[in-house]
Amino acid sequence: MIAWTIYITFAGAALLLFLPRVCARWIALLATVAGLGLDAITFVRTPIAELTQFTTIVRVPWVPALGMNYHLAIDGITLTMLLVTGVSAVSTVLFSWDVEHRQNEFFFWLLLVVAGCYGVFLSADLFLLFMFYELVIVPKYFLIAIFGSTNKEYGAMKLTLYSFFGGMLVFAGILAAYVTAGSLDLNQLARFQFPAELQAWAFPVLFLGFGVLAGIWPLHTWAPTGHVAAPTAGSMLLAGIVMKLGSYAGLRVAMNLFPQGFHMWSRWIAVLAVVGIVYAAAVALRQRDLKFVIGYSSVSHMGLVLLGLSAATALSVSGAVLQMFSHGVIAALLFAVAGRMIYRRTHTRELDVLAGMNLSQALPFAAFTFVVASAASMGIPGFSGFAAEITILIGAWKTYPVAVWITGVGMVLVAAFTLRALKQSFFGETRVSVQQGQEAVETDLNEQQSITLAEKIGACILMFTTLAIGLYPKILLDRIMPAVESMRFLK
Amino acid sequence: MKSAGSTMSYLELLKLVAPETIVVITALAVLAIGLATSRGRSSATIPFNAAQGARNKPVVARISFAVALLGLALATWAILMLPKHVALFGGMLVITPLTSLFKIICLVLAFFTVLISTSEKARRDAAEYLALVVFATVGLMLLVGSEELLMIFIGLELLGLSLYVMTAFDKTDVRSAEAGLKYFLFGSTSSAFTLFGISLIYGMSGTTSLTAISEKLATATVQPLLAVAIVMTLIGFGFKIAAAPFHLWAPDAYQAAPVPSAAFIASGSKVASFVVLGKIVLIGFAPVRGSAAWHAMIAGWSPLLAALAALSILVGNIVALGQRNVRRLLAYSAVAHTGYTLIGIIVGGRDGFSAALFYATIYAITLVGAFGIVAVVRQETGGDDIANFSGLFSRSPLLAGCMSIFLLSLAGIPPLAGFFGKFYLFSAAVHAGGNYGLLWLVAVALFGSFLSLYYYLIVLKAIFVDEQLLPDSRQADDVMPDLLARTAIALLAAAVLLLGLAPAILTTPILAAM
């Protein structure tokens, strides 16, 4: 049943090509809500015991001559990723409710990205997984190049070429695995004993290839420019789900297939992860554009995911998966506030300009949302960010204590830049009266100025999710941990 | 296998060459229609009266289109009626499932080339032009259906001569004539090389049949004379498939020839050349294969082709990055794709050859479609620079969608045919050569594909993102509605998508025919 998430989303995209534009947003909403609904039903109805192994749900021969199957499977990790995909997708559509320019096309590309992401998470065939993985690249380009803002063509091209470069590395790694083992079935490959010399070169090629999409330092530079150039929906999807494709595939394919190669290189991945965490946080501290701040914070948070993966204990890897979920929700929320609630109404994202606007008075709901999102992003207890990061750090302590110390410093920096952005954007020092603040907003404002219902619903979904998982992370960890423990790379 | 001697009756022979015969008759019929209707104006010495000529042209053009299409369809049917395995006259004429399959593919490509040529401005002598296309198709069929060097050479020449004229056919454009001359000079030089190579091989082996040559060469070592023969033959084919460094004619021919001619050069001619090249090196030169693996290079034809492939991929992709004309861009990307396809031939065997043929076929389908769109855009805006494509999406969403399917398939983006084609080719290459010996070639190819996405995206950016720059200069006196051409383009785009989603449709027959 869960396979229908893919079909429904693709069907929605196909429908958009033929139907008149009046119902485009409703079709997109319907498709994404149906996807989220299926995720939720599966989440509730599948017993935890069935989520320990990567269990096949669909398997149809596709190209028998080359051993390709249309093969989907699910376990706890996949289910977690499906949930964050569903949540992000629905809120993304809600935050794009007033897109008027080439509406059908906009939602077409958007649904293609979502469908591709569902496909990657569910694929149990290496070729199928790679196909969905590459499928996501081009819609992102159009989403950004047509509907984006600042320097959009440059940002879109950079992002696409980086993704495709990563894709080519992945291609080489996948071919090596396929040709050596003679199979494309992920479950079979995960049991195959690859020769050590193959793992020594294939693992880094594969992991770096996936890492490009996960924003691994120093191949992260597409992320900030891409996020800034993208329309709100684009940044939400990019940070919310697309970056997770990289880390998920790194875990599912690179680490699970080549455990020896992983152990040879895990130390270096940890180094890159820690550098990424600290470096991106430090850079974010100096940014003037609110979206750049959030873009770099994404890189920093994804660094934590990579650290969790590289530490290779059951706890740290589970924490990494939880962090993928948590960051997907929080980043979507942050970008929604910055791109939709603030930028659409003030037409600026410059922190210095925003500081003079006293937006907390003009847009109280936006201020509230941003405070919640910032708190979650900083890792305040009670939000999902805290639950995930503490799990990663505890898990990684045994393997890389030094890395955990440095990460601690990095998290202080994260708190610093988040507070700075929060203060400047909503609680500016320049004392202006409420009226002046209102005017500053109104003068630029041709659209509706109060926060719309769609935006409120979207924000509430995301806030509820981060709070719920923050208060009761066990509900996800119970499903993630057994699935992680059944993987063979654990130390 | 039926082996026929001189006792064979002509009637039986005629049955076996029925497809070729039908195509030749079609060409002659089309030519006759053209001649019969153009008598009046050729006798007049006064300047051609366009208004008067335009009136009876549509009818003539339509009839000749219909006859050509009908003939090609009939020939396809005739191929399906042929027996499975026949070899005549020491391999001069061979019928196997493989040759039948590729004759059909060539006919289908010619069929679509004719269809997209309906969108070109009514040109004078439409019938003559069509007759040339059909004659070239006969050349393709002879090439594909032969395993004997002399016959292959005759096929090459028949194909080449038709293509030279087709390239220079646009009499209103001096660049078309230039491109035709350039193509002719390069082509005839390369034919000389091929002929020289063939004569040396004949001198050494005393036979021109590929299987017999293979038996003779089995005991031979790679002596200097044989090396010269191999190099000469391969140089000739290098020109034909536009492999770097023998690609210099391609950009001019692709850019300045009438669009359908360019489409035909890029599609039918290329597929047939790859089939023949594959047969020559894999059957005829099988004993002197050598090895292109990086840790064990052995002299033979495979390191030579590997060098050509790597050079083609790099030169094609890097030069394409700077192009501003879509047809030139497609020409340089064609050089790169020649490189990818050559990888399959180097790998050889069942896997490699079928991967190469699959890739060549989908590439041909894609290019016919892409050139079809170029033809429509050229018709509407009067040019084919990237700037002419700007805003195509707002003019025609259908064409824009089809063009994105074609270009993204060339770049190797799923779920399109090009993606599967590359996976098939590269997996065969990694598999071959022992201990990942050909991985270096795959790495070069992957790097090339990475570069290629940039220039394809530049075109797509113009189509989808940019506003229309040039005024719409569509002429009102369109002689034929280009509905046919648009249908053909949409069908080709659907085929590219379908072959990406269900590649087994084409891989199964190719593999079965090996």
Coordinates of N, CA, C and O in Angstrom, one line a residue, chain A residues 43-152:
Chain A
F43 N 2.5 3.9 9.3 CA 3.2 4.0 10.5 C 2.4 3.4 11.7 O 2.9 2.8 12.5
V44 N 1.1 3.6 11.7 CA 0.3 3.2 12.8 C 0.1 1.7 12.7 O 0.1 0.9 13.7
R45 N -0.1 1.2 11.4 CA -0.6 -0.2 11.3 C 0.5 -1.2 11.2 O 0.3 -2.4 11.5
T46 N 1.7 -0.8 10.8 CA 2.8 -1.8 10.7 C 3.4 -2.1 12.1 O 3.9 -1.2 12.7
P47 N 3.4 -3.4 12.5 CA 4.0 -3.7 13.8 C 5.5 -3.4 13.7 O 6.1 -3.6 12.7
I48 N 6.0 -3.0 14.9 CA 7.4 -2.7 14.9 C 8.3 -3.9 14.5 O 9.4 -3.7 13.9
A49 N 7.9 -5.1 14.9 CA 8.7 -6.2 14.6 C 9.0 -6.4 13.1 O 10.0 -6.9 12.6
E50 N 8.0 -5.9 12.3 CA 8.2 -6.0 10.8 C 9.1 -5.0 10.2 O 9.4 -5.0 9.0
L51 N 9.5 -4.0 11.1 CA 10.3 -3.0 10.5 C 11.8 -3.2 10.8 O 12.6 -2.3 10.5
T52 N 12.2 -4.3 11.4 CA 13.6 -4.5 11.7 C 14.4 -4.8 10.4 O 15.5 -4.4 10.2
Q53 N 13.8 -5.6 9.5 CA 14.5 -5.9 8.2 C 13.9 -5.1 7.1 O 12.8 -4.6 7.2
F54 N 14.7 -5.0 6.1 CA 14.3 -4.2 4.9 C 13.3 -5.2 4.1 O 13.7 -6.0 3.3
T55 N 12.0 -5.1 4.4 CA 11.1 -6.1 3.9 C 10.5 -5.7 2.6 O 10.0 -4.5 2.4
T56 N 10.5 -6.6 1.7 CA 10.0 -6.4 0.3 C 8.5 -6.1 0.3 O 7.7 -6.9 1.0
I57 N 8.0 -5.1 -0.4 CA 6.6 -4.9 -0.5 C 6.1 -5.1 -2.0 O 5.0 -5.6 -2.2
V58 N 7.0 -4.8 -2.9 CA 6.7 -5.0 -4.3 C 7.9 -5.6 -5.0 O 9.0 -5.1 -4.7
R59 N 7.7 -6.5 -5.9 CA 8.9 -7.0 -6.6 C 8.4 -7.6 -7.9 O 7.8 -8.6 -8.0
V60 N 8.7 -6.8 -9.0 CA 8.3 -7.2 -10.4 C 9.5 -7.2 -11.3 O 10.3 -6.3 -11.2
P61 N 9.7 -8.3 -12.1 CA 10.8 -8.2 -13.0 C 10.7 -7.0 -14.0 O 9.6 -6.7 -14.4
W62 N 11.8 -6.4 -14.3 CA 11.8 -5.2 -15.1 C 12.6 -5.4 -16.3 O 12.1 -5.4 -17.4
V63 N 13.9 -5.5 -16.2 CA 14.7 -5.9 -17.4 C 15.5 -7.1 -17.0 O 16.6 -7.1 -16.4
P64 N 14.9 -8.3 -17.2 CA 15.4 -9.5 -16.7 C 16.9 -9.8 -17.2 O 17.7 -10.3 -16.5
A65 N 17.2 -9.3 -18.5 CA 18.5 -9.6 -19.0 C 19.6 -9.0 -18.2 O 20.7 -9.5 -18.1
L66 N 19.3 -7.9 -17.5 CA 20.3 -7.3 -16.7 C 20.0 -7.4 -15.2 O 20.7 -6.8 -14.4
G67 N 19.1 -8.3 -14.9 CA 18.8 -8.5 -13.4 C 18.1 -7.3 -12.7 O 18.3 -7.2 -11.5
M68 N 17.4 -6.5 -13.5 CA 16.8 -5.4 -12.8 C 15.4 -5.7 -12.4 O 14.6 -6.3 -13.2
N69 N 15.0 -5.3 -11.2 CA 13.6 -5.6 -10.8 C 13.0 -4.2 -10.3 O 13.8 -3.4 -9.8
Y70 N 11.7 -4.1 -10.5 CA 11.0 -3.0 -9.8 C 10.8 -3.5 -8.4 O 9.9 -4.3 -8.1
H71 N 11.6 -3.1 -7.4 CA 11.6 -3.7 -6.1 C 11.6 -2.7 -5.1 O 12.5 -1.8 -4.9
L72 N 10.5 -2.7 -4.3 CA 10.4 -1.7 -3.2 C 10.4 -2.4 -1.9 O 9.9 -3.6 -1.8
A73 N 10.9 -1.8 -0.8 CA 10.9 -2.4 0.5 C 10.9 -1.4 1.5 O 11.0 -0.2 1.3
I74 N 10.6 -1.8 2.8 CA 10.4 -0.8 3.8 C 11.0 -1.4 5.1 O 11.0 -2.6 5.4
D75 N 11.7 -0.5 5.9 CA 12.0 -0.8 7.3 C 11.9 0.5 8.1 O 11.3 1.5 7.6
G76 N 12.3 0.5 9.3 CA 12.1 1.6 10.2 C 12.7 2.9 9.7 O 12.1 4.0 9.8
I77 N 13.9 2.8 9.1 CA 14.6 4.0 8.6 C 13.8 4.6 7.4 O 13.5 5.8 7.4
T78 N 13.4 3.7 6.5 CA 12.6 4.2 5.4 C 11.3 4.8 5.8 O 11.0 5.9 5.3
L79 N 10.7 4.2 6.8 CA 9.4 4.7 7.2 C 9.6 6.1 7.8 O 8.8 7.0 7.5
T80 N 10.6 6.3 8.6 CA 10.9 7.6 9.2 C 11.1 8.7 8.1 O 10.5 9.8 8.1
M81 N 11.8 8.3 7.0 CA 12.1 9.2 5.9 C 10.8 9.5 5.1 O 10.6 10.6 4.7
L82 N 10.0 8.5 5.0 CA 8.7 8.7 4.3 C 7.8 9.7 5.0 O 7.2 10.6 4.4
L83 N 7.9 9.6 6.4 CA 7.0 10.5 7.2 C 7.5 12.0 7.0 O 6.7 12.9 6.7
V84 N 8.8 12.2 7.0 CA 9.3 13.6 6.9 C 9.0 14.1 5.5 O 8.7 15.2 5.3
T85 N 9.1 13.2 4.5 CA 8.8 13.6 3.1 C 7.3 14.0 3.0 O 7.0 15.1 2.5
G86 N 6.4 13.2 3.6 CA 5.0 13.6 3.6 C 4.7 14.9 4.3 O 4.1 15.8 3.7
V87 N 5.3 15.1 5.5 CA 5.1 16.3 6.2 C 5.6 17.5 5.5 O 4.9 18.5 5.3
S88 N 6.8 17.4 5.0 CA 7.4 18.5 4.3 C 6.6 18.8 3.0 O 6.4 20.0 2.7
A89 N 6.2 17.8 2.3 CA 5.5 18.0 1.0 C 4.2 18.8 1.3 O 3.9 19.7 0.6
V90 N 3.4 18.3 2.3 CA 2.2 19.0 2.5 C 2.4 20.4 2.9 O 1.7 21.3 2.3
S91 N 3.3 20.7 3.8 CA 3.5 22.1 4.2 C 4.1 22.9 3.1 O 3.8 24.1 3.0
T92 N 4.9 22.3 2.2 CA 5.4 23.0 1.1 C 4.3 23.5 0.2 O 4.3 24.6 -0.3
V93 N 3.4 22.6 -0.1 CA 2.3 23.0 -1.0 C 1.5 24.1 -0.3 O 1.1 25.1 -0.9
L94 N 1.2 24.0 1.0 CA 0.5 25.0 1.7 C 1.2 26.4 1.6 O 0.6 27.4 1.5
F95 N 2.5 26.3 1.7 CA 3.3 27.6 1.7 C 3.4 28.1 0.3 O 4.0 29.2 0.1
S96 N 3.0 27.3 -0.7 CA 3.0 27.8 -2.1 C 1.7 28.1 -2.6 O 1.4 28.2 -3.8
W97 N 0.7 28.3 -1.7 CA -0.7 28.4 -2.1 C -0.9 29.6 -3.0 O -1.8 29.5 -3.9
D98 N -0.2 30.7 -2.8 CA -0.5 31.9 -3.7 C 0.4 32.0 -4.9 O 0.6 33.1 -5.4
V99 N 1.1 30.9 -5.3 CA 1.9 31.0 -6.5 C 0.9 31.1 -7.7 O 0.0 30.4 -7.8
E100 N 1.1 32.2 -8.5 CA 0.2 32.4 -9.6 C 0.9 32.2 -10.9 O 0.3 31.7 -11.9
H101 N 2.2 32.5 -11.0 CA 2.9 32.5 -12.2 C 3.2 31.0 -12.7 O 3.8 30.3 -11.9
R102 N 2.6 30.7 -13.8 CA 2.8 29.3 -14.4 C 2.6 28.2 -13.3 O 3.4 27.4 -13.0
Q103 N 1.4 28.3 -12.8 CA 1.0 27.5 -11.6 C 1.1 26.0 -11.8 O 1.7 25.3 -11.0
N104 N 0.5 25.6 -12.9 CA 0.5 24.1 -13.2 C 1.9 23.6 -13.2 O 2.2 22.5 -12.6
E105 N 2.8 24.3 -13.9 CA 4.2 23.9 -14.1 C 4.9 23.8 -12.8 O 5.6 22.9 -12.5
F106 N 4.6 24.8 -11.9 CA 5.3 24.9 -10.6 C 5.0 23.7 -9.8 O 5.9 23.0 -9.3
F107 N 3.7 23.3 -9.7 CA 3.3 22.2 -8.9 C 3.7 20.9 -9.6 O 4.0 19.9 -8.9
F108 N 3.9 20.9 -10.9 CA 4.3 19.7 -11.6 C 5.8 19.4 -11.2 O 6.1 18.3 -10.8
W109 N 6.6 20.4 -11.3 CA 8.0 20.1 -10.9 C 8.1 19.7 -9.4 O 8.9 18.9 -9.0
L110 N 7.3 20.4 -8.6 CA 7.3 20.2 -7.2 C 6.9 18.7 -6.9 O 7.6 18.0 -6.1
L111 N 5.8 18.2 -7.5 CA 5.4 16.9 -7.3 C 6.4 15.9 -7.8 O 6.6 14.8 -7.2
L112 N 7.1 16.2 -8.9 CA 8.2 15.3 -9.4 C 9.3 15.1 -8.4 O 9.8 14.0 -8.1
V113 N 9.7 16.2 -7.7 CA 10.7 16.1 -6.7 C 10.2 15.2 -5.6 O 10.9 14.3 -5.1
V114 N 9.0 15.5 -5.1 CA 8.4 14.7 -4.0 C 8.4 13.2 -4.4 O 8.8 12.3 -3.6
A115 N 7.9 12.9 -5.6 CA 7.7 11.5 -6.0 C 9.1 10.9 -6.1 O 9.2 9.7 -5.7
G116 N 10.1 11.6 -6.7 CA 11.4 11.0 -6.7 C 11.9 10.7 -5.4 O 12.6 9.6 -5.2
C117 N 11.7 11.5 -4.4 CA 12.2 11.3 -3.0 C 11.5 10.1 -2.4 O 12.2 9.2 -1.8
Y118 N 10.2 10.0 -2.6 CA 9.5 8.7 -2.1 C 10.2 7.5 -2.8 O 10.4 6.5 -2.1
G119 N 10.4 7.6 -4.1 CA 11.0 6.5 -4.8 C 12.4 6.1 -4.2 O 12.6 4.9 -4.0
V120 N 13.2 7.1 -4.0 CA 14.6 6.8 -3.4 C 14.4 6.0 -2.1 O 15.1 5.0 -1.9
F121 N 13.6 6.6 -1.2 CA 13.5 6.0 0.1 C 12.9 4.5 0.1 O 13.3 3.7 0.9
L122 N 12.1 4.3 -0.9 CA 11.4 2.9 -0.9 C 12.2 1.9 -1.8 O 11.9 0.7 -1.7
S123 N 13.2 2.4 -2.6 CA 13.8 1.4 -3.5 C 14.6 0.4 -2.8 O 15.4 0.7 -1.9
A124 N 14.5 -0.8 -3.3 CA 15.3 -1.9 -2.8 C 16.2 -2.5 -3.9 O 16.8 -3.5 -3.8
D125 N 16.2 -1.8 -5.0 CA 17.0 -2.2 -6.2 C 17.9 -1.0 -6.5 O 17.5 0.1 -6.6
L126 N 19.2 -1.4 -6.7 CA 20.2 -0.3 -6.8 C 19.9 0.6 -8.0 O 20.0 1.8 -7.9
F127 N 19.5 -0.1 -9.1 CA 19.3 0.7 -10.3 C 18.1 1.6 -10.1 O 18.1 2.8 -10.5
L128 N 17.0 1.1 -9.5 CA 15.8 1.8 -9.3 C 16.1 3.0 -8.4 O 15.7 4.2 -8.6
L129 N 16.9 2.8 -7.3 CA 17.2 3.8 -6.4 C 18.0 4.9 -7.1 O 17.7 6.1 -7.0
F130 N 19.0 4.6 -7.9 CA 19.7 5.6 -8.6 C 18.9 6.3 -9.6 O 19.0 7.5 -9.8
M131 N 17.9 5.6 -10.3 CA 17.1 6.2 -11.2 C 16.2 7.3 -10.5 O 16.2 8.5 -11.0
F132 N 15.6 7.0 -9.4 CA 14.9 8.0 -8.7 C 15.8 9.2 -8.2 O 15.4 10.3 -8.2
Y133 N 17.0 8.8 -7.8 CA 17.9 9.8 -7.2 C 18.2 10.8 -8.3 O 18.3 12.0 -8.0
E134 N 18.5 10.3 -9.6 CA 18.8 11.2 -10.6 C 17.6 12.0 -11.2 O 17.7 13.1 -11.7
L135 N 16.4 11.4 -11.0 CA 15.2 12.0 -11.5 C 14.9 13.3 -10.7 O 14.3 14.2 -11.3
V136 N 15.4 13.4 -9.5 CA 15.1 14.6 -8.7 C 15.9 15.8 -9.2 O 15.5 16.9 -9.0
I137 N 17.0 15.6 -9.9 CA 17.9 16.7 -10.2 C 17.3 17.7 -11.1 O 17.3 18.9 -10.8
V138 N 16.7 17.3 -12.2 CA 16.3 18.3 -13.2 C 15.1 19.1 -12.7 O 15.0 20.3 -12.9
P139 N 14.0 18.5 -12.1 CA 12.9 19.3 -11.6 C 13.4 20.4 -10.7 O 12.9 21.6 -10.7
K140 N 14.4 20.1 -9.9 CA 15.0 21.2 -9.0 C 15.5 22.3 -9.8 O 15.3 23.5 -9.4
Y141 N 16.2 22.0 -10.9 CA 16.7 23.1 -11.8 C 15.6 24.0 -12.2 O 15.7 25.3 -12.1
F142 N 14.5 23.4 -12.7 CA 13.5 24.3 -13.3 C 12.7 25.0 -12.2 O 12.4 26.2 -12.3
L143 N 12.5 24.4 -11.0 CA 11.9 25.0 -9.9 C 12.6 26.3 -9.5 O 12.0 27.3 -9.2
I144 N 13.9 26.2 -9.5 CA 14.7 27.3 -9.1 C 14.9 28.4 -10.2 O 14.7 29.5 -10.0
A145 N 15.2 27.9 -11.4 CA 15.6 28.8 -12.5 C 14.3 29.6 -12.9 O 14.4 30.7 -13.4
I146 N 13.1 29.0 -12.9 CA 12.0 29.7 -13.3 C 11.3 30.5 -12.2 O 11.0 31.7 -12.4
F147 N 11.2 29.9 -11.0 CA 10.4 30.5 -10.0 C 11.3 31.2 -8.9 O 10.7 31.7 -7.9
G148 N 12.6 31.1 -9.0 CA 13.4 31.6 -7.9 C 13.6 33.1 -7.8 O 12.9 33.8 -8.5
S149 N 14.5 33.5 -6.9 CA 14.7 34.9 -6.8 C 16.1 35.3 -7.0 O 16.6 35.2 -8.1
T150 N 16.8 35.7 -5.9 CA 18.2 36.2 -6.1 C 19.1 35.3 -6.9 O 19.4 34.2 -6.5
N151 N 19.6 35.9 -8.0 CA 20.6 35.2 -8.8 C 20.2 33.8 -9.1 O 21.0 32.8 -9.0
K152 N 19.0 33.6 -9.6 CA 18.4 32.3 -9.6 C 19.1 31.3 -10.7 O 19.2 30.2 -10.4

